[in-house]
Short mmCIF file of C-alpha atoms in Angstrom, two decimals:
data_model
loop_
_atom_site.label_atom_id
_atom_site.label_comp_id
_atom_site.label_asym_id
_atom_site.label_seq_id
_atom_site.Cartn_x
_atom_site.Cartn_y
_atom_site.Cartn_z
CA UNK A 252 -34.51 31.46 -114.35
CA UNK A 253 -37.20 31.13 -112.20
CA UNK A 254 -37.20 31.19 -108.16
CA UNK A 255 -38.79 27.63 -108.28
CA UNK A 256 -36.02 26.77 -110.74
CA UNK A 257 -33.35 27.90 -109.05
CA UNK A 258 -33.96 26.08 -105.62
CA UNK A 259 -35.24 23.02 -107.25
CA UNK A 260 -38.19 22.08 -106.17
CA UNK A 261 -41.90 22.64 -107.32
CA UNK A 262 -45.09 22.03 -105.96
CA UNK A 263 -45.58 19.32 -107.20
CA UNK A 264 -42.44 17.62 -107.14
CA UNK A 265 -42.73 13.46 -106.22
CA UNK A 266 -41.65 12.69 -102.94
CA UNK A 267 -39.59 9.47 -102.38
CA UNK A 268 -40.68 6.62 -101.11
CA UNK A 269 -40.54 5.15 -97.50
CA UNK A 270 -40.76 1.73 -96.35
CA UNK A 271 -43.68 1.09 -93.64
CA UNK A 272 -40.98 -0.23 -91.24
CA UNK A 273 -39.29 2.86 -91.56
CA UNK A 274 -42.57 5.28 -90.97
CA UNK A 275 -43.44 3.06 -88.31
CA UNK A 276 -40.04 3.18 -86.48
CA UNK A 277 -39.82 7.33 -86.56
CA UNK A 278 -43.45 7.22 -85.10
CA UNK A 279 -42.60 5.27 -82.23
CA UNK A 280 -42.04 7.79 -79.36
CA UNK A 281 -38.08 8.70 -77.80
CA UNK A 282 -36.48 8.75 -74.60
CA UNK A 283 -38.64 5.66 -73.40
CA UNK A 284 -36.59 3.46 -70.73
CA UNK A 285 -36.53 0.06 -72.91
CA UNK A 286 -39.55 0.93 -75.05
CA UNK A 287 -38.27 0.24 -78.68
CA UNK A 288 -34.44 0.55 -79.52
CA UNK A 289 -33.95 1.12 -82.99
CA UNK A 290 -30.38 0.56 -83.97
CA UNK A 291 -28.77 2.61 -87.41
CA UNK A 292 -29.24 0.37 -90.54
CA UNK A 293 -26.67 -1.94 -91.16
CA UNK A 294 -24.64 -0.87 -94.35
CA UNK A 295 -27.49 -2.89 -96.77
CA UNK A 296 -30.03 0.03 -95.32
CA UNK A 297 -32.07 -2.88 -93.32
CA UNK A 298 -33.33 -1.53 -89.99
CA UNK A 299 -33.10 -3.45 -86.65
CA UNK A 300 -35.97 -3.49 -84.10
CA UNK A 301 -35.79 -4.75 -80.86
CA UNK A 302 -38.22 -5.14 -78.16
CA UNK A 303 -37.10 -6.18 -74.67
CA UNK A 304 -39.93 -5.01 -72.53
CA UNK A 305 -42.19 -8.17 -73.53
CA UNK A 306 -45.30 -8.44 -71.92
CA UNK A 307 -44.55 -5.87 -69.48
CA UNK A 308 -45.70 -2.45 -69.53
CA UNK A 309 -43.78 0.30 -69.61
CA UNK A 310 -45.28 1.89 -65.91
CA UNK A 311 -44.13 -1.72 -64.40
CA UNK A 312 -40.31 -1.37 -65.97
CA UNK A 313 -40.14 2.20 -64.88
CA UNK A 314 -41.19 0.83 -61.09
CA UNK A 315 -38.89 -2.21 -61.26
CA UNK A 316 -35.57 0.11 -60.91
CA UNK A 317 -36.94 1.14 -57.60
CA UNK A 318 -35.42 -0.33 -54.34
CA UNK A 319 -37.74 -1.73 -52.12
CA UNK A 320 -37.98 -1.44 -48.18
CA UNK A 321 -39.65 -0.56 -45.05
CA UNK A 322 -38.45 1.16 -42.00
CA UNK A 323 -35.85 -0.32 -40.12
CA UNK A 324 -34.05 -1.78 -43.27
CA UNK A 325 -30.41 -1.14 -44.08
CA UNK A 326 -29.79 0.25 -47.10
CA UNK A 327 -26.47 0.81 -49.51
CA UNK A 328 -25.90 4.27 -50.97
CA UNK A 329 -23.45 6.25 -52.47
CA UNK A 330 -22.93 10.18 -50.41
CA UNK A 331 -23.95 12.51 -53.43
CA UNK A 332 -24.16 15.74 -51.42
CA UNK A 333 -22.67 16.92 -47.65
CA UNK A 334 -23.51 19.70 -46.10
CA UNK A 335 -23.05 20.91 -42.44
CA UNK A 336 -26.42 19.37 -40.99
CA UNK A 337 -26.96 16.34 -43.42
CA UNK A 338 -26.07 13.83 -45.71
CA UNK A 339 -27.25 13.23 -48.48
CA UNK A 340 -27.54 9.61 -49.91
CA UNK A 341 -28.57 8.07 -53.23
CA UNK A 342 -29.87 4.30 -52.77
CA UNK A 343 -31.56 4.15 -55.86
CA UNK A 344 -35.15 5.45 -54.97
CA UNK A 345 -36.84 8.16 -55.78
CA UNK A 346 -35.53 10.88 -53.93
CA UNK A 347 -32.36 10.50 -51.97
CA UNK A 348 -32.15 9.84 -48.36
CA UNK A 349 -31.37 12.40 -45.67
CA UNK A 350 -28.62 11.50 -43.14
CA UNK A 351 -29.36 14.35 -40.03
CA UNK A 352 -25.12 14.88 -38.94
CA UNK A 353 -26.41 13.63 -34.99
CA UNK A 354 -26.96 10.43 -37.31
CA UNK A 355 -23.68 10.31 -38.41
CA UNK A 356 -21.49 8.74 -35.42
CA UNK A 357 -21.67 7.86 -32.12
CA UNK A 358 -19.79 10.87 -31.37
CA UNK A 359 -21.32 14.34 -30.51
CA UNK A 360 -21.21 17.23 -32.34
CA UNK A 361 -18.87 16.38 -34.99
CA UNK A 362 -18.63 17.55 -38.67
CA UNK A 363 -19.89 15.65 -40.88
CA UNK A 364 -17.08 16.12 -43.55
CA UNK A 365 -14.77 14.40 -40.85
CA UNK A 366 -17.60 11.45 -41.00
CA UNK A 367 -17.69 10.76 -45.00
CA UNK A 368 -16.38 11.77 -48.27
CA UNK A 369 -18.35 12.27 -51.46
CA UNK A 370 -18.98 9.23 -53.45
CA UNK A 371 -18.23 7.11 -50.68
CA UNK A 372 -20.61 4.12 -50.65
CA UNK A 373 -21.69 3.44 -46.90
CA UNK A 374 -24.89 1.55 -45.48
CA UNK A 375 -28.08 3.12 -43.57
CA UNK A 376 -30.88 2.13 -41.73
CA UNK A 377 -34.07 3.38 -42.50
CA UNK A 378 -35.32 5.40 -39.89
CA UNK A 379 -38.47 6.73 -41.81
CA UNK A 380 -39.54 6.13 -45.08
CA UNK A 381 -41.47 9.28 -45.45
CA UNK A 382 -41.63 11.79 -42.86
CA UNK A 383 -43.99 14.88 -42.64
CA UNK A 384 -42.05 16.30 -45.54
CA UNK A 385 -41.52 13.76 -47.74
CA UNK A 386 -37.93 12.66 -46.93
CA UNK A 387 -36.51 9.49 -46.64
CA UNK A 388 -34.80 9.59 -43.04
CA UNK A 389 -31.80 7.43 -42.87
CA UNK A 390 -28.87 6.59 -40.25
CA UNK A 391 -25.67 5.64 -40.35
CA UNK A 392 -24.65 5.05 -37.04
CA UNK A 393 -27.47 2.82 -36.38
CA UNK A 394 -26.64 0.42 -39.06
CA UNK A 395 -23.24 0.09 -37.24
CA UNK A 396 -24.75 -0.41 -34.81
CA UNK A 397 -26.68 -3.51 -36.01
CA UNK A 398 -23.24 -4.83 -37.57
CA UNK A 399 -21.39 -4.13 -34.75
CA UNK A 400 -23.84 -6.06 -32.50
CA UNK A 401 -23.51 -8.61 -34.08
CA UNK A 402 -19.91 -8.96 -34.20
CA UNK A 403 -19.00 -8.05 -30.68
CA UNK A 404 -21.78 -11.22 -29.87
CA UNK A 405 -19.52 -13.17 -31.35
CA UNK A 406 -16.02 -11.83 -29.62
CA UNK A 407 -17.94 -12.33 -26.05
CA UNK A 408 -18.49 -15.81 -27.07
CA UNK A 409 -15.08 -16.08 -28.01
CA UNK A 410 -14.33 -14.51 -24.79
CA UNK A 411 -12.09 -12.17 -27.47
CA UNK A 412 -10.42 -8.47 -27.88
CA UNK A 413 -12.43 -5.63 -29.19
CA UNK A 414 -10.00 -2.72 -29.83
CA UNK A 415 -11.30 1.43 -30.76
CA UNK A 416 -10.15 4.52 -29.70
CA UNK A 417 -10.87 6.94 -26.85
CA UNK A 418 -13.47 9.37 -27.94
CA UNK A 419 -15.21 10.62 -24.43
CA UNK A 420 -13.94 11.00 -20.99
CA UNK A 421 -17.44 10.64 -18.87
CA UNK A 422 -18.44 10.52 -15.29
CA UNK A 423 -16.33 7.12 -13.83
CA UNK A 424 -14.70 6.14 -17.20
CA UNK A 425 -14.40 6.69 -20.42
CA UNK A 426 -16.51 5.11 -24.07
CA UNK A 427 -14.33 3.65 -26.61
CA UNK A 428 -15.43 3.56 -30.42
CA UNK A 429 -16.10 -0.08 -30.72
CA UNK A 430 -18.74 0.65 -33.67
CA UNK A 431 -21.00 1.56 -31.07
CA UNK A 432 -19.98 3.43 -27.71
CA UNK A 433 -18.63 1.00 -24.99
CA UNK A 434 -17.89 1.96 -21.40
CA UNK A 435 -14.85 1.35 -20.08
CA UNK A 436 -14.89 2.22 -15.81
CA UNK A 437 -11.96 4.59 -14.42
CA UNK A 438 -11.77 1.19 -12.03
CA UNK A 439 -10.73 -1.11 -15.41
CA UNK A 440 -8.40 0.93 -17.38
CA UNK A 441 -5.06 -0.15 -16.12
CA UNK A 442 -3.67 -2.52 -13.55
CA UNK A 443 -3.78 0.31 -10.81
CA UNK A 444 -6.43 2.88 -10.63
CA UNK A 445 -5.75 5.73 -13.40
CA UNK A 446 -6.56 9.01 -11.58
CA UNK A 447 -6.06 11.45 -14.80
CA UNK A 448 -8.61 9.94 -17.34
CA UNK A 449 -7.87 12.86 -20.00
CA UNK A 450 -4.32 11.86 -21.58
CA UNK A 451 -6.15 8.69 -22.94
CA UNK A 452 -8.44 11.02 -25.05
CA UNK A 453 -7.66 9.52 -28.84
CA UNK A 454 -5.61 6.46 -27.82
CA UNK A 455 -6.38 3.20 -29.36
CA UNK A 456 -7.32 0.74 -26.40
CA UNK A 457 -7.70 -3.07 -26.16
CA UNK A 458 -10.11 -4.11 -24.15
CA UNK A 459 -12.14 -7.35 -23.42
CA UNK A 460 -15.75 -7.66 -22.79
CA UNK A 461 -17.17 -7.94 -19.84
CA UNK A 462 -20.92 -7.21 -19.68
CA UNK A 463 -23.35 -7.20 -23.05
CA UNK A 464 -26.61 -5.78 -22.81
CA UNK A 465 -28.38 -5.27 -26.29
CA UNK A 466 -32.05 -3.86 -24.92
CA UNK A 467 -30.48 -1.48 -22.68
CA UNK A 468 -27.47 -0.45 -25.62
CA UNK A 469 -25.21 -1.44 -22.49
CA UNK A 470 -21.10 -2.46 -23.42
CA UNK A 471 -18.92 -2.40 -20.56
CA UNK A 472 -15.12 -2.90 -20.99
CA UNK A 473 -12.27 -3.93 -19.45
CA UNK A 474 -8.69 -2.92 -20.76
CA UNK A 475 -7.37 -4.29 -17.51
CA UNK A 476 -8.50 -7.64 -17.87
CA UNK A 477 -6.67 -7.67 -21.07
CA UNK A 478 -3.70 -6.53 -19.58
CA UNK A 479 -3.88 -9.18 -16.85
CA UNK A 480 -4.01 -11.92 -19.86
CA UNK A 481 -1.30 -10.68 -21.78
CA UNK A 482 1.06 -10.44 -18.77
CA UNK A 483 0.10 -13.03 -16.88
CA UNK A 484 3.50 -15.08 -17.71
CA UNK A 485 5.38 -11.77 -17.42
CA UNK A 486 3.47 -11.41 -13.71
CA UNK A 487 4.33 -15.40 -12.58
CA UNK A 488 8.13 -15.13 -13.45
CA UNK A 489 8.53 -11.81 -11.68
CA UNK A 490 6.78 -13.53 -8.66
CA UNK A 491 8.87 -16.50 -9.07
CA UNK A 492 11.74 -14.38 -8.82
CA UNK A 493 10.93 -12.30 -5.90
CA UNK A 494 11.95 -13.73 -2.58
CA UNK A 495 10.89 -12.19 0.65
CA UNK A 496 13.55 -10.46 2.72
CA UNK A 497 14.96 -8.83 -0.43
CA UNK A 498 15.15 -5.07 -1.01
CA UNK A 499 13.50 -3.50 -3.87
CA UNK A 500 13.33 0.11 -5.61
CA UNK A 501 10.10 1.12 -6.62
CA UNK A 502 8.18 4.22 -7.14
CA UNK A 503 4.95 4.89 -5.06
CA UNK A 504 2.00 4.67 -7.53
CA UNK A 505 -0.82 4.91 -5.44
CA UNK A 506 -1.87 6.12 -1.63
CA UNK A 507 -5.05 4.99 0.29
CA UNK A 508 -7.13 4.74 3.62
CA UNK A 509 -4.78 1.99 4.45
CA UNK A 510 -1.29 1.78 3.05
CA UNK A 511 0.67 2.70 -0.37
CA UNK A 512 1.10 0.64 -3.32
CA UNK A 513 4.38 0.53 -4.92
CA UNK A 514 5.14 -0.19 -8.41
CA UNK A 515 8.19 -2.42 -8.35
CA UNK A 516 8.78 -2.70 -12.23
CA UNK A 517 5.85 -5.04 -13.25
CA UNK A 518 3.84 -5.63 -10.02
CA UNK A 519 2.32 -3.81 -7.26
CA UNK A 520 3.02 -4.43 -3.92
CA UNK A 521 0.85 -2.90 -1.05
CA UNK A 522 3.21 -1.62 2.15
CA UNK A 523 0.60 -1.76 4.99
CA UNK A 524 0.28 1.81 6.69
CA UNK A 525 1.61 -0.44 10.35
CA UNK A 526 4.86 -0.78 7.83
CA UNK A 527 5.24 2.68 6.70
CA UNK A 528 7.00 3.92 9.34
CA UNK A 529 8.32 2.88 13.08
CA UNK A 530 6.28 6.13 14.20
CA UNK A 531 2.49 6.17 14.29
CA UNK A 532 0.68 6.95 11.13
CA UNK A 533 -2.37 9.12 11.35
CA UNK A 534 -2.85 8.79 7.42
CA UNK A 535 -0.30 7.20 4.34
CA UNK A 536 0.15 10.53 2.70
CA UNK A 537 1.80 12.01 5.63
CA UNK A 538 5.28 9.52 4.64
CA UNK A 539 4.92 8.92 1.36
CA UNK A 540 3.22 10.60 -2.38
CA UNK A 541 2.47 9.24 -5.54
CA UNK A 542 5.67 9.44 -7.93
CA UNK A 543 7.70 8.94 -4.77
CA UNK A 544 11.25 6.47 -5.43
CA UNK A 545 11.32 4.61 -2.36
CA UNK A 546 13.16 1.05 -1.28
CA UNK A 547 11.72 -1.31 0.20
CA UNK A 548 11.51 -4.82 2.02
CA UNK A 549 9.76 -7.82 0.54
CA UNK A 550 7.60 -9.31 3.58
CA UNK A 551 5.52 -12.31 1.83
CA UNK A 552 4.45 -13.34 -1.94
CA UNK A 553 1.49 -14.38 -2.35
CA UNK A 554 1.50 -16.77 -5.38
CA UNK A 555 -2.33 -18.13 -5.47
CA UNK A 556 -3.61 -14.33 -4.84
CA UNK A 557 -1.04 -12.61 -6.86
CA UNK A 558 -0.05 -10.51 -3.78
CA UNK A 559 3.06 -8.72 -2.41
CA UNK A 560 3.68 -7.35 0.96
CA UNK A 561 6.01 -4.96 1.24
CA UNK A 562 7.88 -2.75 4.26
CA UNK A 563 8.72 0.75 4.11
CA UNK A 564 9.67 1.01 8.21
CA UNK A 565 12.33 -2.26 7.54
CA UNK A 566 14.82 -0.53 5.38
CA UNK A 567 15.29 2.14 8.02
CA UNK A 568 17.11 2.28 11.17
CA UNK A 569 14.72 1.22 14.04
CA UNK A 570 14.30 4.03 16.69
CA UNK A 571 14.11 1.73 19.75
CA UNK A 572 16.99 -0.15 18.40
CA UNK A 573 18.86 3.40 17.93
CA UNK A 574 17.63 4.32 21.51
CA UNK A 575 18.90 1.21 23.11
CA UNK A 576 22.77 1.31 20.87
CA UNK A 577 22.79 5.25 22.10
CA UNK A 578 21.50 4.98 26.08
CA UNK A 579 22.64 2.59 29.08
CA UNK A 580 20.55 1.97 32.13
CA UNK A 581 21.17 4.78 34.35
CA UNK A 582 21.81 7.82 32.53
CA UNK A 583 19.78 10.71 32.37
CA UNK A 584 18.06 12.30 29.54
CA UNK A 585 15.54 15.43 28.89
CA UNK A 586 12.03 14.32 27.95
CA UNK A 587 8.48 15.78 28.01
CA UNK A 588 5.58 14.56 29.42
CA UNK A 589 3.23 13.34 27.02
CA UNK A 590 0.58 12.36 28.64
CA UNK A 591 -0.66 11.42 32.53
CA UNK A 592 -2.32 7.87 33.40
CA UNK A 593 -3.36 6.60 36.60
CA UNK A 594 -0.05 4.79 37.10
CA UNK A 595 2.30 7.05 36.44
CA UNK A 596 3.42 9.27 33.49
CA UNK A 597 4.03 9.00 29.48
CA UNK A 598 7.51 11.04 29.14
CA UNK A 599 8.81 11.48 25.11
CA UNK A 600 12.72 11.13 25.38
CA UNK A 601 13.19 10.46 21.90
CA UNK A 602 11.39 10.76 18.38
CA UNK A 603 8.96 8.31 18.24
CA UNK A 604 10.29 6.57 21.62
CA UNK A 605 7.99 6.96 24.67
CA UNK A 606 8.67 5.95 28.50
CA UNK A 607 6.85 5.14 31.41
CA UNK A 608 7.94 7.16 34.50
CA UNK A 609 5.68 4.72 37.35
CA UNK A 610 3.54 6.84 40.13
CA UNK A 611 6.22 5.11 41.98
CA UNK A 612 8.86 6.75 40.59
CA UNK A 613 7.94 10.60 40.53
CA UNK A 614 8.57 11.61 43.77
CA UNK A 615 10.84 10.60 47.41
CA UNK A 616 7.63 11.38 49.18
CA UNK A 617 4.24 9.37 48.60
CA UNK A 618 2.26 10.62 45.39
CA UNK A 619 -1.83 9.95 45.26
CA UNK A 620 -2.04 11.38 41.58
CA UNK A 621 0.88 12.17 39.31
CA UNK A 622 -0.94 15.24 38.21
CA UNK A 623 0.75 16.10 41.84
CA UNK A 624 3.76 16.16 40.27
CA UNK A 625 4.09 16.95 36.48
CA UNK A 626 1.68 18.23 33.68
CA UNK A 627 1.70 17.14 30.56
CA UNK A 628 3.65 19.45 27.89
CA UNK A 629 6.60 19.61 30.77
CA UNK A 630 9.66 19.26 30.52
CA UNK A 631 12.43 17.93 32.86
CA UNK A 632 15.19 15.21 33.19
CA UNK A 633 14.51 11.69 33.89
CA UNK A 634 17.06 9.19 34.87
CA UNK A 635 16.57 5.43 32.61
CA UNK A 636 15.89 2.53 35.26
CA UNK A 637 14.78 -0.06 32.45
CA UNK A 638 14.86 -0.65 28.49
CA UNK A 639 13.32 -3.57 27.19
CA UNK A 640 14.07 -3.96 24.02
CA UNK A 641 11.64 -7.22 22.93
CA UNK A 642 8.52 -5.41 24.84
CA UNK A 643 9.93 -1.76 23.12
CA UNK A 644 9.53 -0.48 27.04
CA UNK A 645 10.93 1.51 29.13
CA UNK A 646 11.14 2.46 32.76
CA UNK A 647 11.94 6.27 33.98
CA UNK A 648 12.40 7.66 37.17
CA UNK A 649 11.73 11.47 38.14
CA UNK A 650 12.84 10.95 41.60
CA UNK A 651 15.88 8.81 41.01
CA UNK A 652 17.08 11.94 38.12
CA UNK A 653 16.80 14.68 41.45
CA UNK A 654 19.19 12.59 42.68
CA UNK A 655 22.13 13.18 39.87
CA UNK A 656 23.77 11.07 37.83
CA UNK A 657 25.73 10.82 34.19
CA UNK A 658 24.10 13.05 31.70
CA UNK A 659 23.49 10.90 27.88
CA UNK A 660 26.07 11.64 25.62
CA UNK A 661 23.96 13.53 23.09
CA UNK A 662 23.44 15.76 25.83
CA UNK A 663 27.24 16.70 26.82
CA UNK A 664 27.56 18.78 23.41
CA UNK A 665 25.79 21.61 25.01
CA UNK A 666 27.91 22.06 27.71
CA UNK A 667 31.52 20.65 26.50
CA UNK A 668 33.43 17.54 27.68
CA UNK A 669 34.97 19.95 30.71
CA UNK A 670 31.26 20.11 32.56
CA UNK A 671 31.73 16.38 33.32
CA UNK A 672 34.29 14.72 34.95
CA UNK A 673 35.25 10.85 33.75
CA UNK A 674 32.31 9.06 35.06
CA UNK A 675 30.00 11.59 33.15
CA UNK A 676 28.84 13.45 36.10
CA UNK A 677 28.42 17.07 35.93
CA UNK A 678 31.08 19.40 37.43
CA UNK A 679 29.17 22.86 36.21
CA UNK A 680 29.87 24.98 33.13
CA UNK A 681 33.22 25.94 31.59
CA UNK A 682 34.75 28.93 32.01
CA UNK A 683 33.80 30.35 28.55
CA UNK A 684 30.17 29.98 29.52
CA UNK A 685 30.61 31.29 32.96
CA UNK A 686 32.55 34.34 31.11
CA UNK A 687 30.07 34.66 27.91
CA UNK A 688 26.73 34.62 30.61
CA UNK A 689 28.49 37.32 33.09
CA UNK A 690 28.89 39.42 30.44
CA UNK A 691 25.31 38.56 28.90
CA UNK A 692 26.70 37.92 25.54
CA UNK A 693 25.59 34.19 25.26
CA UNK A 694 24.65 33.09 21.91
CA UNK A 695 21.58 31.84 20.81
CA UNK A 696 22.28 28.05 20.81
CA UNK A 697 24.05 28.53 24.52
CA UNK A 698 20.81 30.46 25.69
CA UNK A 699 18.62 27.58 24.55
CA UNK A 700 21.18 24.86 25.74
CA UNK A 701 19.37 22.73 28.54
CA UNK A 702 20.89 23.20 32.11
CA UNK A 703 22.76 19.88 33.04
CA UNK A 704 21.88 18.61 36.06
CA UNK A 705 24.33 19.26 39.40
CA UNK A 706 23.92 16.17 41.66
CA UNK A 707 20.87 15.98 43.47
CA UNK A 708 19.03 18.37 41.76
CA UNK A 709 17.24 18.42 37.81
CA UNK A 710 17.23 21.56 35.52
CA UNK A 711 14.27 22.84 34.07
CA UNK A 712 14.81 22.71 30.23
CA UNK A 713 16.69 20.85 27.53
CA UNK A 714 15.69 19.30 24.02
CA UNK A 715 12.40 17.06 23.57
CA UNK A 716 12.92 13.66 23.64
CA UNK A 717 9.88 10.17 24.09
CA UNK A 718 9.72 5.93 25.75
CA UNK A 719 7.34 2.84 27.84
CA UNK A 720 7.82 1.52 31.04
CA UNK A 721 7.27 -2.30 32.38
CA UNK A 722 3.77 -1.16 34.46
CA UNK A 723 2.01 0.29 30.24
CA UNK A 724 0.87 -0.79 27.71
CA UNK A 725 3.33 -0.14 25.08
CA UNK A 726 3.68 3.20 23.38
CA UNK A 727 2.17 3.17 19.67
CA UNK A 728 4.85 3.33 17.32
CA UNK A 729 2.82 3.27 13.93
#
């Protein structure tokens, strides 16, 4: 058999027919986008054409499935690609659009994995449609920005709640991510000023709207103004309940210029640095600190301003009133001299309590100036010849103390009730002193012991001790 036999086929072997739809359907070219679909002959062998460009050319169809837009558009894409600098975005145009990572977010230097996820479909606005290399520049935090313009116009109208969370702590405040950054002053955050911004650092915050700028990209906030709405009913049944004269517990939450404020378990009340303390008060912080637990007096509510006045100085024992239960007109007690006037002398006889002893009153013999007499930082005894209570005077005597008299009680301890006889006059030291001083074995507290006074004479040292006389102005007492 021949090579031609065997494989069946010679040269010049018929070849079978084709239709001309057929030959005209395997010309037509493949891979054309809507050019000619040819679908497989139904089971009778017929082929289907079908031709759904029409009249329009197949340049034009290939153009149609482009988007079309111009710079400052927003655009919908799906992320096809993330790397550490960029985004990359497919919105259906030729090439896909770059999203730079400072683009991202309204917060710096962040990755941009943390911003999207791959496949996610997110809107853009077009920055550039072409820059110097070609690219299509997009952003995504400017097209929030647009939509959240938009809608935060509409909560100030509402005069509504925007809520985000703390992303920045910044000089005076801190910006809350509100789909765009709004500033929210150290001044606003709370009802009382917030010292410590930090600790708010990823907290969500509710906050209304209280200035909207769009040309400048301004937002300020205020969470405190929220907080004032929400607890406004809270804030007028607390004040309904809260009577002056009552005493409260409360913790010091803030210290100025002029007084503390004290948290009293859902208001402030401001105690007024004159109600600190019955001493004067060169600044608030010397009496009290933030954090402090303190109890206090209610002076006034203020129901139209919201406002509480409170008293530190009324919950403690009044030192003039303490003075006056402790001393009787008459007695002598140890002071030191304060301070010299040109009407007598400022002696301290107790703490915080301040007399006057007159010019009058300093010596038996006339006296031009008391500097002829005392200095201040001196001590010595001074016999009480006045205490008015109402006025918060009162009236020593140097000259009427040379002269003797009964020693205050608080002063007898350092001697023993056997160096007075029963009218409180001094009768000189007990024998144990007289023994412990001949032998030169006095103790410490004996040593320092002020000397009481015989009759007509005054010793030279005791314990400090202040007061105001009729002829002063009254002694500052805070």
């Amino acid at each position: 058999m021949s090579e031609q036999e065997a494989t069946g086929a010679t040269d010049n072997a018929p070849v079978p027919e084709t239709s001309q739809s057929e030959s005209a359907a395997a010309s037509q070219p493949s891979g054309a986008a809507g050019a000619v679909a040819t679908a497989e002959s139904p089971p009778d062998g017929g082929p289907v054409v079908l031709d759904d460009l029409g009249t329009q050319s197949f340049s034009d169809a290939v153009d149609a499935t482009i988007v079309e837009f111009d710079d400052g558009d927003i655009v919908s894409g799906k992320v096809v690609k993330i790397d550490s600098d960029e985004v990359l975005l497919d919105i259906g145009y030729k090439s896909e659009g770059v999203i730079p990572s400072r683009e991202l977010s309204i917060r710096n230097d962040i990755d941009p994995h943390e911003v999207v996820d791959l496949g996610e479909e997110l809107e853009a606005l077009v920055l550039q449609k072409e820059d110097k290399d070609g690219r299509l520049i997009l952003s995504k935090k400017r097209a929030q920005y647009e939509r959240a313009w938009g809608t935060i116009e509409a909560v100030k109208e509402k005069d509504g709640i925007v809520s985000g969370p703390v992303i920045e702590v910044v000089k005076g405040g801190l910006i809350l991510d509100i789909g765009l950054r709004g500033f929210l002053p150290a001044s606003l955050v709370d009802l009382r000023r917030v010292r410590d911004l930090h600790p708010f650092v990823g907290r969500n915050l509710d906050a209304k709207i209280i200035e909207l700028d769009k040309n400048r990209n301004n937002v300020v906030l205020s969470r405190r103004a929220y907080l004032e709405e929400t607890q406004r009913e809270q804030r007028d049944e607390f004040l309904a309940n809260l009577k002056p004269g009552e005493i409260r517990k409360g913790v010091v939450s803030s210290v100025v210029n002029f007084g503390a404020f004290v948290d009293l378990g859902g208001m402030d009340g401001l105690v007024h640095v004159s109600e600190l303390s019955w001493k004067h008060v060169d600044h608030p912080s010397s009496v009290v600190q933030v954090g402090d637990e303190v109890e206090v007096q209610v002076l006034d509510v203020d129901l139209d301003r919201e406002r509480i006045s409170l008293s530190l100085k009324a919950t403690q024992q009044d030192p003039w009133q303490e003075f006056a239960n402790g001393h009787q007109v008459g007695e002598l007690v140890y002071g030191k001299v304060t301070k010299l006037v040109p009407f007598g002398a400022f002696v301290q006889v107790g703490d915080g309590i301040e007399g006057l002893v007159h010019i009058s009153e300093m010596a038996a013999h006339h006296v031009e100036a008391p500097e002829q007499v005392v200095t201040p930082g001196e001590e010595l005894w001074v016999k009480i010849i006045d205490i008015d209570l109402d006025r918060r005077r009162i009236s020593l005597s140097i000259k009427q103390a040379a002269e003797g008299g009964e020693v205050a009680a608080e002063y007898r301890e350092h001697f023993g009730e056997d160096a007075f006889d029963e009218q409180g006059q001094y009768i000189g030291p007990t024998a144990e002193e007289t023994a412990a001083a001949a032998e030169g074995d006095a103790t410490a507290d004996e040593a320092a012991a002020p000397e009481a006074p015989a009759e007509g004479e005054t010793p030279a040292e005791a314990p400090d001790a202040p007061a105001t006389g009729d002829d002063a102005p009254p002694a500052e007492t805070g």
